[in-house]
Amino acid sequence: MNLLTPLGLAALAALPVIVLFHMRHTTPERRPVPSLRFWATANPRPADERRLRRPPLTLPLVLQLIAAAAIALALARPATAAQLAALAPGLRSEPRHVIVLLDGSTSMGATIGAGSPSRWELARRETIARLAPLREGDVATLILMGTRPVTLTATDAASLIALRERLATIAPPGGRADLDGALALAGDLLLPNLERHVVVISDGALTADATTVANVAAPVELMLPGAASDDASANLAVVDIAARPSPNGDGTVGLYTSVMNFGPQSVTTAVSLLGDGLEVGRSEVTLAANGGTESLRWLLPPGVAELTVRIEHPDALAADDVATLLPGEAATTTIVPRILLVSDLPGALARALMAVENVLLTIEPSDNGIAIAGGGHDLIVFDRTAPATDTLDRIDTASLWVAPPVGGPFATTEGISDPEITRVRAGDPLLEGVDLSGATFGPTPVFTLGAGDEEVVGGADGPLLFRSEVNTQPALVLAIDPEASNLPKRVAFPVLVANAIAALAPDGIPAAIPLGEPLVYEPRAATVAVEIAPPAGEPALLQVAAGPTTQPANVASDPVSREIVYADTGAAGTYTVTERDESGRDLGSTRFVVNAGHPRESDLRVNAGLAGTLASATGAGVTATRQERVDLWPLLALLALIVIALEWAAVLRPGTRRVVRRLAKGHAT
Amino acid sequence: MNAPAGWLSAVRARGWHPLPGRGAPAGQSLDAGDEEILLDERTLTRLRRLSLAAGRARTEGLAGEHRSRRRGTSPEFADFKRYSQGDDFRRIDWNTYARLDGLFVRLSEVTTELSVHILLDSSASMDWRSDERWPTKFTAARRLTGALAYIALWGFDRIAIVPFADTLGRPFGPVQGRAQVVPVLRHLQQMRTLGGTALAPVIETYAHARSRPGLLLLVSDLLSGEPDELQAALHVLRARGWQTAVLHIVDDAEVAPDAASAWLHGDATGTGSTSIELIDRESDVTLRLAPDDEVVTRYVAAVATWLDALEASCVAEATAYARFSTAWGIDDLTVMLLHERGIVA
């Protein structure tokens, strides 16, 4: 018999307290007597002089001591061995906390053979089986390992049932399983005072850091359902795909792809190239065993919107046999930044903006306050002008200011100078590809930096290019007047303008995302909802958080992120993103690709050192195999309850007083 | 001598309602109101066969049934004597003269009555009992007084019941005759305790106030004064010609070690008190003590010494002494004790 919480024995300290309680003198009971004459002579010591009396052997005292001892033992939670379990049927063992680390990576989609269940399916069944014995009082935590771990917890019978039901239908998140992160998370989630157990259910194609494992204060068990030999785990994968212009400068675009072999045998297979679903190329490659890689190159046919490379060889994991590329992203996307140019005399700046690809440019005069403050633009560019104050206060988007007038929103000092560049912020992305050497500038007001402003390019008298904020929105100020400078005649100017747009306008959607990685991007200004359609299944409609509303100047408002996060990228294929405005009208759409192939994830072979590493967990060996024990605290609690009831009955029933007297008499004699 | 038919009905008609009592069949008891049952029919039947022993108490009158040394003219034959000059020749027994050829005169026995004085202790100390099952000492004393009064009245003795505490209370009587049974019992039922006790002064006062001594029955718990004081009072009575009997009413918890210990250690919760506060019923003086066995032992020893002294005082003054427990009632034990101590015959 073990004591699961020996600290509970501290409650035995209540026993002497109870005895002391019975030894103390209580408020005396008042009793009339015919005469005190004999009592006075029989009482040499007044009761008040003695603070304590001899412990009275009374039935209530004995029962209270028994009840207190039973409660103390119950708190200590004695547990019998399994052999004694029959004595206490229905009683349960020590509550457990089982943390299951379920591998949901891409490699779990592999199958051993045709028609056989995938590793994911086997792992899911194993997980359900591991959770089945858990009962009321046990705690189950499921960490679904993908690129981003998902945690599900059940703390009672109902949530355990719900967890099992969800496991029956849950889809693998895909991506790469971060076992180290999951182990660290499990170590943090382990509940004290429970028997703890961590189970890793995987295909074994994982690595674990020994230090991280050692910090897990629980035994870690590795389950490999569906693990197969290296032959059965042989897998080919397209691990890289990219389109780049030909270095020859002939205007052609080349498609480069890499194919790897993760099997123990060398493989010769055909690799085909599909353009918009039609085969446009085919190559035979021979891949050496154990990581042999071959690179393939094709010339892209013009006008193809979607290219797919496919390995024509059946293997354990079909998902990484295919990789897709959208070379014509520009041609297929209609989600572009909407830019408003406010200019009374469009000139060099307007031309530079028109030269930027994938933007929607609108030009309005400076007196059209309605258009300026109307919203719906991702970026407003002020060309040598500034709006009226009431209009300025209503601007709720990023802005680019070129040669803002004196008296505008940015502070200036007295004087005008012909500046020369004396300071440049090295490495600033605004200056990437921008060569300002030899640039001359005309008369320029001397601006002063406000609190929080950041100078990028500066002259002797003041900043020439600096970052600032207008209505809590980012703003970029180019102090020089392009019309009075030779800068527009140089390549640096359109590049600088393009960099400024890239910095201020929302980022676009990446063309490709690794399997399981979430899509994070900021929709355009007028977008209120984004619909993302996966390769298979129902599309998801994501609401965009409302942007900063126009507030009076004296009302502070915190900026609200409009970024959306889409995490269900566990399936390889092409995803379609559609943005919608308030009325539900499509504002544009684009696509991105999720490819399954990865040099690490496509390697389905079991990591031979994983089991040894996991065995080094701190709690390993403590209870490597669970010893079934029966917790006796309910019996002891019941005993205490019965004894307390008897004590009450003894106190309340007059007849028991005679028993008490007899006991006391027997004790005295 | 049997009770007249319908006597119990007459008793009931005067306001006595029977209640079932201990040892008495239902409907055959005389109750004293509330829960106090004084005498039941079976007890009354037994009491009718008894009479108070006159002893050396002076008897007088002719209504009673006590035998007297005086000879008179009653039909009750007592003896013969030789005729002498001056005797009433109407009482000469001529049949004897015919047989013996001598003159003999028939002598008759004269019965007399007894004056019975019952001093009933009505002090506050009498209004106490240790157990709900037993009556208070006052109730037990009234019950005993009622029994003695019944015996006396049934024997045509004259009785007076005088309650006392620190002074003499209003007496009931003297009354005589069986018709006084109900008034006596009703009076006893209506009696209440009075206050503190001054036993010896009360006895002496009563003795000095009566010129004709009789049988004085002192019914009390005697918790007043010392045995020496009681003996002095008894001496006064004896000197004035009274025949006295001391009927000591006690509760078992006062005198019996086991009962005293049980009463002291018991409390309402049964958990045992670490201390109790005793309150004198007469003086309201309090005493706090720890109810342990040592205290009980000393208490019982003190009480035993006191009882011995009481009995010795009574013996010294040729006074009958009998101790009655409140747990007894008027049953065989009480009657036997009265017989044993020569109080009834």
GROMACS .gro file of N, CA, C and O in nm, chain A residues 21-48 50 53-54 56 58-60 64 647 650-652 656-658 660-661 664-665 668, chain B residues 125 128 137 221-227 254 258 262-282 285-290 292-295 298-299 302-303 306:
model
  384
   21PHE      N    1  -0.906   1.987   2.297
   21PHE     CA    2  -1.038   2.049   2.299
   21PHE      C    3  -1.126   1.985   2.405
   21PHE      O    4  -1.200   2.052   2.475
   22HIS      N    5  -1.114   1.853   2.415
   22HIS     CA    6  -1.195   1.785   2.514
   22HIS      C    7  -1.140   1.804   2.655
   22HIS      O    8  -1.212   1.786   2.752
   23MET      N    9  -1.010   1.834   2.665
   23MET     CA   10  -0.950   1.853   2.798
   23MET      C   11  -0.979   1.991   2.854
   23MET      O   12  -0.967   2.012   2.974
   24ARG      N   13  -1.014   2.082   2.769
   24ARG     CA   14  -1.030   2.218   2.820
   24ARG      C   15  -1.160   2.228   2.900
   24ARG      O   16  -1.252   2.150   2.882
   25HIS      N   17  -1.160   2.325   2.984
   25HIS     CA   18  -1.281   2.350   3.062
   25HIS      C   19  -1.376   2.436   2.980
   25HIS      O   20  -1.338   2.542   2.932
   26THR      N   21  -1.492   2.387   2.966
   26THR     CA   22  -1.591   2.463   2.890
   26THR      C   23  -1.673   2.550   2.984
   26THR      O   24  -1.656   2.544   3.106
   27THR      N   25  -1.760   2.625   2.928
   27THR     CA   26  -1.850   2.706   3.010
   27THR      C   27  -1.930   2.612   3.099
   27THR      O   28  -1.993   2.518   3.051
   28PRO      N   29  -1.922   2.630   3.228
   28PRO     CA   30  -1.982   2.530   3.317
   28PRO      C   31  -2.132   2.524   3.299
   28PRO      O   32  -2.199   2.624   3.274
   29GLU      N   33  -2.181   2.405   3.312
   29GLU     CA   34  -2.325   2.385   3.310
   29GLU      C   35  -2.380   2.420   3.448
   29GLU      O   36  -2.325   2.378   3.550
   30ARG      N   37  -2.485   2.494   3.450
   30ARG     CA   38  -2.543   2.538   3.578
   30ARG      C   39  -2.648   2.436   3.622
   30ARG      O   40  -2.740   2.404   3.546
   31ARG      N   41  -2.630   2.388   3.742
   31ARG     CA   42  -2.725   2.288   3.793
   31ARG      C   43  -2.766   2.327   3.934
   31ARG      O   44  -2.679   2.351   4.020
   32PRO      N   45  -2.893   2.330   3.959
   32PRO     CA   46  -2.938   2.356   4.097
   32PRO      C   47  -2.920   2.231   4.183
   32PRO      O   48  -2.933   2.118   4.135
   33VAL      N   49  -2.889   2.253   4.306
   33VAL     CA   50  -2.879   2.143   4.403
   33VAL      C   51  -2.954   2.186   4.529
   33VAL      O   52  -2.972   2.306   4.555
   34PRO      N   53  -3.000   2.089   4.605
   34PRO     CA   54  -3.074   2.126   4.728
   34PRO      C   55  -2.988   2.207   4.824
   34PRO      O   56  -3.035   2.300   4.887
   35SER      N   57  -2.862   2.169   4.833
   35SER     CA   58  -2.775   2.240   4.926
   35SER      C   59  -2.631   2.225   4.880
   35SER      O   60  -2.593   2.124   4.820
   36LEU      N   61  -2.550   2.325   4.909
   36LEU     CA   62  -2.410   2.320   4.871
   36LEU      C   63  -2.321   2.271   4.985
   36LEU      O   64  -2.200   2.261   4.968
   37ARG      N   65  -2.381   2.239   5.099
   37ARG     CA   66  -2.298   2.218   5.218
   37ARG      C   67  -2.200   2.104   5.199
   37ARG      O   68  -2.085   2.114   5.242
   38PHE      N   69  -2.242   1.998   5.133
   38PHE     CA   70  -2.149   1.885   5.115
   38PHE      C   71  -2.061   1.902   4.992
   38PHE      O   72  -1.948   1.856   4.990
   39TRP      N   73  -2.113   1.968   4.891
   39TRP     CA   74  -2.032   1.991   4.771
   39TRP      C   75  -1.917   2.087   4.802
   39TRP      O   76  -1.808   2.072   4.749
   40ALA      N   77  -1.944   2.183   4.886
   40ALA     CA   78  -1.839   2.280   4.919
   40ALA      C   79  -1.723   2.211   4.991
   40ALA      O   80  -1.606   2.242   4.966
   41THR      N   81  -1.757   2.118   5.079
   41THR     CA   82  -1.649   2.050   5.149
   41THR      C   83  -1.580   1.946   5.061
   41THR      O   84  -1.465   1.910   5.085
   42ALA      N   85  -1.652   1.900   4.958
   42ALA     CA   86  -1.593   1.796   4.870
   42ALA      C   87  -1.513   1.855   4.756
   42ALA      O   88  -1.453   1.780   4.678
   43ASN      N   89  -1.509   1.984   4.744
   43ASN     CA   90  -1.443   2.046   4.628
   43ASN      C   91  -1.326   2.130   4.674
   43ASN      O   92  -1.337   2.250   4.693
   44PRO      N   93  -1.211   2.068   4.694
   44PRO     CA   94  -1.096   2.143   4.746
   44PRO      C   95  -1.038   2.240   4.645
   44PRO      O   96  -0.978   2.340   4.680
   45ARG      N   97  -1.055   2.208   4.517
   45ARG     CA   98  -0.995   2.293   4.413
   45ARG      C   99  -1.106   2.347   4.325
   45ARG      O  100  -1.170   2.270   4.254
   46PRO      N  101  -1.126   2.474   4.325
   46PRO     CA  102  -1.226   2.529   4.232
   46PRO      C  103  -1.188   2.497   4.089
   46PRO      O  104  -1.069   2.493   4.054
   47ALA      N  105  -1.288   2.474   4.006
   47ALA     CA  106  -1.263   2.431   3.867
   47ALA      C  107  -1.188   2.537   3.788
   47ALA      O  108  -1.112   2.506   3.698
   48ASP      N  109  -1.207   2.662   3.821
   48ASP     CA  110  -1.145   2.768   3.742
   48ASP      C  111  -0.993   2.765   3.751
   48ASP      O  112  -0.923   2.816   3.664
   50ARG      N  113  -0.801   2.521   3.729
   50ARG     CA  114  -0.739   2.422   3.641
   50ARG      C  115  -0.784   2.448   3.498
   50ARG      O  116  -0.903   2.444   3.467
   53ARG      N  117  -0.820   1.952   3.208
   53ARG     CA  118  -0.848   1.837   3.291
   53ARG      C  119  -0.788   1.714   3.226
   53ARG      O  120  -0.735   1.720   3.115
   54ARG      N  121  -0.801   1.605   3.296
   54ARG     CA  122  -0.752   1.479   3.240
   54ARG      C  123  -0.835   1.444   3.117
   54ARG      O  124  -0.957   1.469   3.114
   56PRO      N  125  -1.088   1.307   2.901
   56PRO     CA  126  -1.202   1.222   2.935
   56PRO      C  127  -1.221   1.115   2.827
   56PRO      O  128  -1.221   1.145   2.708
   58THR      N  129  -1.448   0.958   2.658
   58THR     CA  130  -1.590   0.961   2.625
   58THR      C  131  -1.609   0.906   2.485
   58THR      O  132  -1.518   0.909   2.402
   59LEU      N  133  -1.729   0.858   2.462
   59LEU     CA  134  -1.759   0.803   2.329
   59LEU      C  135  -1.744   0.908   2.220
   59LEU      O  136  -1.686   0.880   2.114
   60PRO      N  137  -1.795   1.030   2.239
   60PRO     CA  138  -1.774   1.131   2.134
   60PRO      C  139  -1.628   1.156   2.105
   60PRO      O  140  -1.589   1.173   1.990
   64GLN      N  141  -1.469   1.098   1.751
   64GLN     CA  142  -1.408   1.212   1.679
   64GLN      C  143  -1.264   1.181   1.641
   64GLN      O  144  -1.219   1.218   1.532
  647GLU      N  145  -2.123   0.961   1.594
  647GLU     CA  146  -2.091   1.056   1.701
  647GLU      C  147  -2.209   1.148   1.727
  647GLU      O  148  -2.243   1.178   1.841
  650ALA      N  149  -2.463   0.952   1.903
  650ALA     CA  150  -2.424   0.932   2.042
  650ALA      C  151  -2.450   1.056   2.125
  650ALA      O  152  -2.489   1.048   2.242
  651VAL      N  153  -2.429   1.170   2.065
  651VAL     CA  154  -2.448   1.295   2.139
  651VAL      C  155  -2.596   1.324   2.158
  651VAL      O  156  -2.640   1.364   2.266
  652LEU      N  157  -2.672   1.299   2.052
  652LEU     CA  158  -2.811   1.340   2.055
  652LEU      C  159  -2.901   1.238   2.124
  652LEU      O  160  -3.010   1.271   2.168
  656THR      N  161  -2.735   0.702   2.509
  656THR     CA  162  -2.592   0.682   2.494
  656THR      C  163  -2.514   0.743   2.609
  656THR      O  164  -2.398   0.709   2.631
  657ARG      N  165  -2.575   0.834   2.680
  657ARG     CA  166  -2.503   0.894   2.792
  657ARG      C  167  -2.469   0.788   2.898
  657ARG      O  168  -2.366   0.794   2.962
  658ARG      N  169  -2.559   0.691   2.911
  658ARG     CA  170  -2.530   0.587   3.008
  658ARG      C  171  -2.411   0.504   2.963
  658ARG      O  172  -2.330   0.462   3.045
  660VAL      N  173  -2.169   0.615   2.786
  660VAL     CA  174  -2.052   0.698   2.813
  660VAL      C  175  -2.011   0.686   2.959
  660VAL      O  176  -1.893   0.670   2.992
  661ARG      N  177  -2.108   0.689   3.046
  661ARG     CA  178  -2.075   0.680   3.189
  661ARG      C  179  -2.011   0.547   3.222
  661ARG      O  180  -1.916   0.539   3.297
  664ALA      N  181  -1.666   0.552   3.106
  664ALA     CA  182  -1.584   0.635   3.193
  664ALA      C  183  -1.557   0.564   3.325
  664ALA      O  184  -1.446   0.569   3.379
  665LYS      N  185  -1.660   0.494   3.373
  665LYS     CA  186  -1.642   0.421   3.498
  665LYS      C  187  -1.539   0.311   3.480
  665LYS      O  188  -1.450   0.293   3.563
  668ALA      N  189  -1.204   0.457   3.474
  668ALA     CA  190  -1.157   0.502   3.605
  668ALA      C  191  -1.110   0.386   3.689
  668ALA      O  192  -1.013   0.399   3.764
  794SER      N  193  -3.529   2.358   4.906
  794SER     CA  194  -3.440   2.243   4.882
  794SER      C  195  -3.520   2.117   4.855
  794SER      O  196  -3.468   2.022   4.797
  797TRP      N  197  -3.660   1.954   4.428
  797TRP     CA  198  -3.544   1.911   4.349
  797TRP      C  199  -3.550   1.762   4.325
  797TRP      O  200  -3.598   1.685   4.409
  806LYS      N  201  -3.837   1.579   4.582
  806LYS     CA  202  -3.845   1.541   4.724
  806LYS      C  203  -3.973   1.595   4.785
  806LYS      O  204  -4.034   1.530   4.872
  890ASP      N  205  -3.607   1.692   5.435
  890ASP     CA  206  -3.477   1.647   5.385
  890ASP      C  207  -3.367   1.681   5.485
  890ASP      O  208  -3.250   1.651   5.460
  891LEU      N  209  -3.403   1.750   5.590
  891LEU     CA  210  -3.313   1.780   5.702
  891LEU      C  211  -3.191   1.862   5.662
  891LEU      O  212  -3.089   1.861   5.732
  892LEU      N  213  -3.200   1.930   5.547
  892LEU     CA  214  -3.085   2.007   5.501
  892LEU      C  215  -3.089   2.146   5.566
  892LEU      O  216  -3.092   2.248   5.498
  893SER      N  217  -3.090   2.146   5.695
  893SER     CA  218  -3.090   2.273   5.766
  893SER      C  219  -3.025   2.249   5.901
  893SER      O  220  -3.069   2.163   5.978
  894GLY      N  221  -2.924   2.323   5.925
  894GLY     CA  222  -2.857   2.310   6.053
  894GLY      C  223  -2.776   2.183   6.063
  894GLY      O  224  -2.771   2.102   5.971
  895GLU      N  225  -2.719   2.165   6.182
  895GLU     CA  226  -2.636   2.049   6.206
  895GLU      C  227  -2.716   1.944   6.283
  895GLU      O  228  -2.819   1.976   6.345
  896PRO      N  229  -2.671   1.820   6.282
  896PRO     CA  230  -2.741   1.717   6.358
  896PRO      C  231  -2.754   1.752   6.507
  896PRO      O  232  -2.855   1.715   6.569
  923GLU      N  233  -2.841   1.222   4.614
  923GLU     CA  234  -2.786   1.293   4.729
  923GLU      C  235  -2.703   1.202   4.818
  923GLU      O  236  -2.609   1.248   4.883
  927ASP      N  237  -2.319   0.580   4.351
  927ASP     CA  238  -2.336   0.563   4.206
  927ASP      C  239  -2.427   0.670   4.148
  927ASP      O  240  -2.398   0.729   4.044
  931ALA      N  241  -2.324   0.950   3.880
  931ALA     CA  242  -2.392   0.958   3.751
  931ALA      C  243  -2.453   1.096   3.729
  931ALA      O  244  -2.444   1.154   3.619
  932TRP      N  245  -2.514   1.147   3.835
  932TRP     CA  246  -2.573   1.281   3.820
  932TRP      C  247  -2.467   1.386   3.796
  932TRP      O  248  -2.483   1.476   3.715
  933LEU      N  249  -2.353   1.370   3.861
  933LEU     CA  250  -2.250   1.473   3.848
  933LEU      C  251  -2.182   1.467   3.711
  933LEU      O  252  -2.151   1.570   3.651
  934HIS      N  253  -2.162   1.348   3.663
  934HIS     CA  254  -2.089   1.336   3.535
  934HIS      C  255  -2.180   1.353   3.415
  934HIS      O  256  -2.132   1.379   3.307
  935GLY      N  257  -2.304   1.336   3.432
  935GLY     CA  258  -2.394   1.348   3.316
  935GLY      C  259  -2.423   1.491   3.287
  935GLY      O  260  -2.419   1.580   3.371
  936ASP      N  261  -2.445   1.518   3.153
  936ASP     CA  262  -2.491   1.650   3.112
  936ASP      C  263  -2.582   1.632   2.992
  936ASP      O  264  -2.605   1.522   2.945
  937ALA      N  265  -2.627   1.741   2.942
  937ALA     CA  266  -2.727   1.734   2.835
  937ALA      C  267  -2.671   1.675   2.708
  937ALA      O  268  -2.742   1.610   2.632
  938THR      N  269  -2.545   1.697   2.681
  938THR     CA  270  -2.489   1.652   2.554
  938THR      C  271  -2.428   1.515   2.564
  938THR      O  272  -2.397   1.453   2.463
  939GLY      N  273  -2.404   1.469   2.686
  939GLY     CA  274  -2.342   1.339   2.700
  939GLY      C  275  -2.194   1.340   2.675
  939GLY      O  276  -2.129   1.237   2.676
  940THR      N  277  -2.138   1.456   2.652
  940THR     CA  278  -1.996   1.463   2.622
  940THR      C  279  -1.914   1.484   2.747
  940THR      O  280  -1.792   1.477   2.743
  941GLY      N  281  -1.980   1.509   2.860
  941GLY     CA  282  -1.906   1.530   2.983
  941GLY      C  283  -1.861   1.674   2.994
  941GLY      O  284  -1.805   1.730   2.902
  942SER      N  285  -1.890   1.734   3.110
  942SER     CA  286  -1.852   1.872   3.130
  942SER      C  287  -1.719   1.878   3.203
  942SER      O  288  -1.688   1.793   3.286
  943THR      N  289  -1.642   1.976   3.170
  943THR     CA  290  -1.516   1.994   3.240
  943THR      C  291  -1.538   2.062   3.373
  943THR      O  292  -1.459   2.047   3.464
  944SER      N  293  -1.646   2.136   3.384
  944SER     CA  294  -1.680   2.197   3.512
  944SER      C  295  -1.829   2.225   3.512
  944SER      O  296  -1.889   2.245   3.407
  945ILE      N  297  -1.882   2.224   3.629
  945ILE     CA  298  -2.022   2.257   3.643
  945ILE      C  299  -2.036   2.360   3.754
  945ILE      O  300  -1.949   2.372   3.841
  946GLU      N  301  -2.144   2.430   3.747
  946GLU     CA  302  -2.168   2.532   3.849
  946GLU      C  303  -2.295   2.492   3.924
  946GLU      O  304  -2.403   2.486   3.863
  947LEU      N  305  -2.279   2.465   4.050
  947LEU     CA  306  -2.392   2.422   4.131
  947LEU      C  307  -2.455   2.544   4.196
  947LEU      O  308  -2.385   2.637   4.240
  948ILE      N  309  -2.586   2.544   4.200
  948ILE     CA  310  -2.659   2.658   4.255
  948ILE      C  311  -2.744   2.608   4.372
  948ILE      O  312  -2.824   2.514   4.355
  949ASP      N  313  -2.724   2.664   4.485
  949ASP     CA  314  -2.804   2.628   4.603
  949ASP      C  315  -2.947   2.677   4.582
  949ASP      O  316  -2.971   2.794   4.556
  950ARG      N  317  -3.039   2.587   4.592
  950ARG     CA  318  -3.177   2.624   4.561
  950ARG      C  319  -3.236   2.721   4.662
  950ARG      O  320  -3.329   2.793   4.632
  951GLU      N  321  -3.182   2.716   4.781
  951GLU     CA  322  -3.239   2.805   4.882
  951GLU      C  323  -3.169   2.940   4.888
  951GLU      O  324  -3.233   3.043   4.903
  954VAL      N  325  -2.659   3.063   4.618
  954VAL     CA  326  -2.513   3.068   4.617
  954VAL      C  327  -2.463   2.965   4.516
  954VAL      O  328  -2.523   2.857   4.502
  955THR      N  329  -2.358   3.002   4.443
  955THR     CA  330  -2.307   2.911   4.339
  955THR      C  331  -2.173   2.854   4.382
  955THR      O  332  -2.099   2.915   4.460
  956LEU      N  333  -2.145   2.740   4.327
  956LEU     CA  334  -2.016   2.674   4.352
  956LEU      C  335  -1.974   2.606   4.223
  956LEU      O  336  -2.048   2.525   4.168
  957ARG      N  337  -1.856   2.642   4.174
  957ARG     CA  338  -1.806   2.580   4.051
  957ARG      C  339  -1.707   2.471   4.089
  957ARG      O  340  -1.617   2.494   4.169
  958LEU      N  341  -1.725   2.356   4.030
  958LEU     CA  342  -1.635   2.245   4.062
  958LEU      C  343  -1.611   2.159   3.938
  958LEU      O  344  -1.686   2.165   3.840
  959ALA      N  345  -1.505   2.085   3.947
  959ALA     CA  346  -1.472   1.991   3.840
  959ALA      C  347  -1.530   1.856   3.877
  959ALA      O  348  -1.494   1.799   3.981
  961ASP      N  349  -1.510   1.535   3.899
  961ASP     CA  350  -1.431   1.414   3.886
  961ASP      C  351  -1.468   1.316   3.998
  961ASP      O  352  -1.543   1.348   4.091
  962ASP      N  353  -1.412   1.200   3.990
  962ASP     CA  354  -1.447   1.096   4.085
  962ASP      C  355  -1.402   1.131   4.226
  962ASP      O  356  -1.465   1.090   4.325
  963GLU      N  357  -1.297   1.207   4.235
  963GLU     CA  358  -1.245   1.244   4.366
  963GLU      C  359  -1.347   1.330   4.441
  963GLU      O  360  -1.371   1.311   4.561
  964VAL      N  361  -1.406   1.421   4.370
  964VAL     CA  362  -1.507   1.507   4.431
  964VAL      C  363  -1.626   1.425   4.477
  964VAL      O  364  -1.679   1.443   4.587
  967ARG      N  365  -1.545   1.235   4.795
  967ARG     CA  366  -1.548   1.318   4.916
  967ARG      C  367  -1.691   1.359   4.952
  967ARG      O  368  -1.727   1.366   5.069
  968TYR      N  369  -1.769   1.385   4.848
  968TYR     CA  370  -1.908   1.425   4.873
  968TYR      C  371  -1.984   1.313   4.942
  968TYR      O  372  -2.052   1.333   5.043
  971ALA      N  373  -1.886   1.275   5.297
  971ALA     CA  374  -1.942   1.380   5.383
  971ALA      C  375  -2.089   1.354   5.411
  971ALA      O  376  -2.137   1.370   5.525
  972VAL      N  377  -2.160   1.311   5.311
  972VAL     CA  378  -2.302   1.283   5.329
  972VAL      C  379  -2.321   1.165   5.423
  972VAL      O  380  -2.410   1.166   5.510
  975TRP      N  381  -2.279   1.269   5.770
  975TRP     CA  382  -2.394   1.349   5.813
  975TRP      C  383  -2.514   1.260   5.844
  975TRP      O  384  -2.583   1.278   5.944
   0.00000   0.00000   0.00000
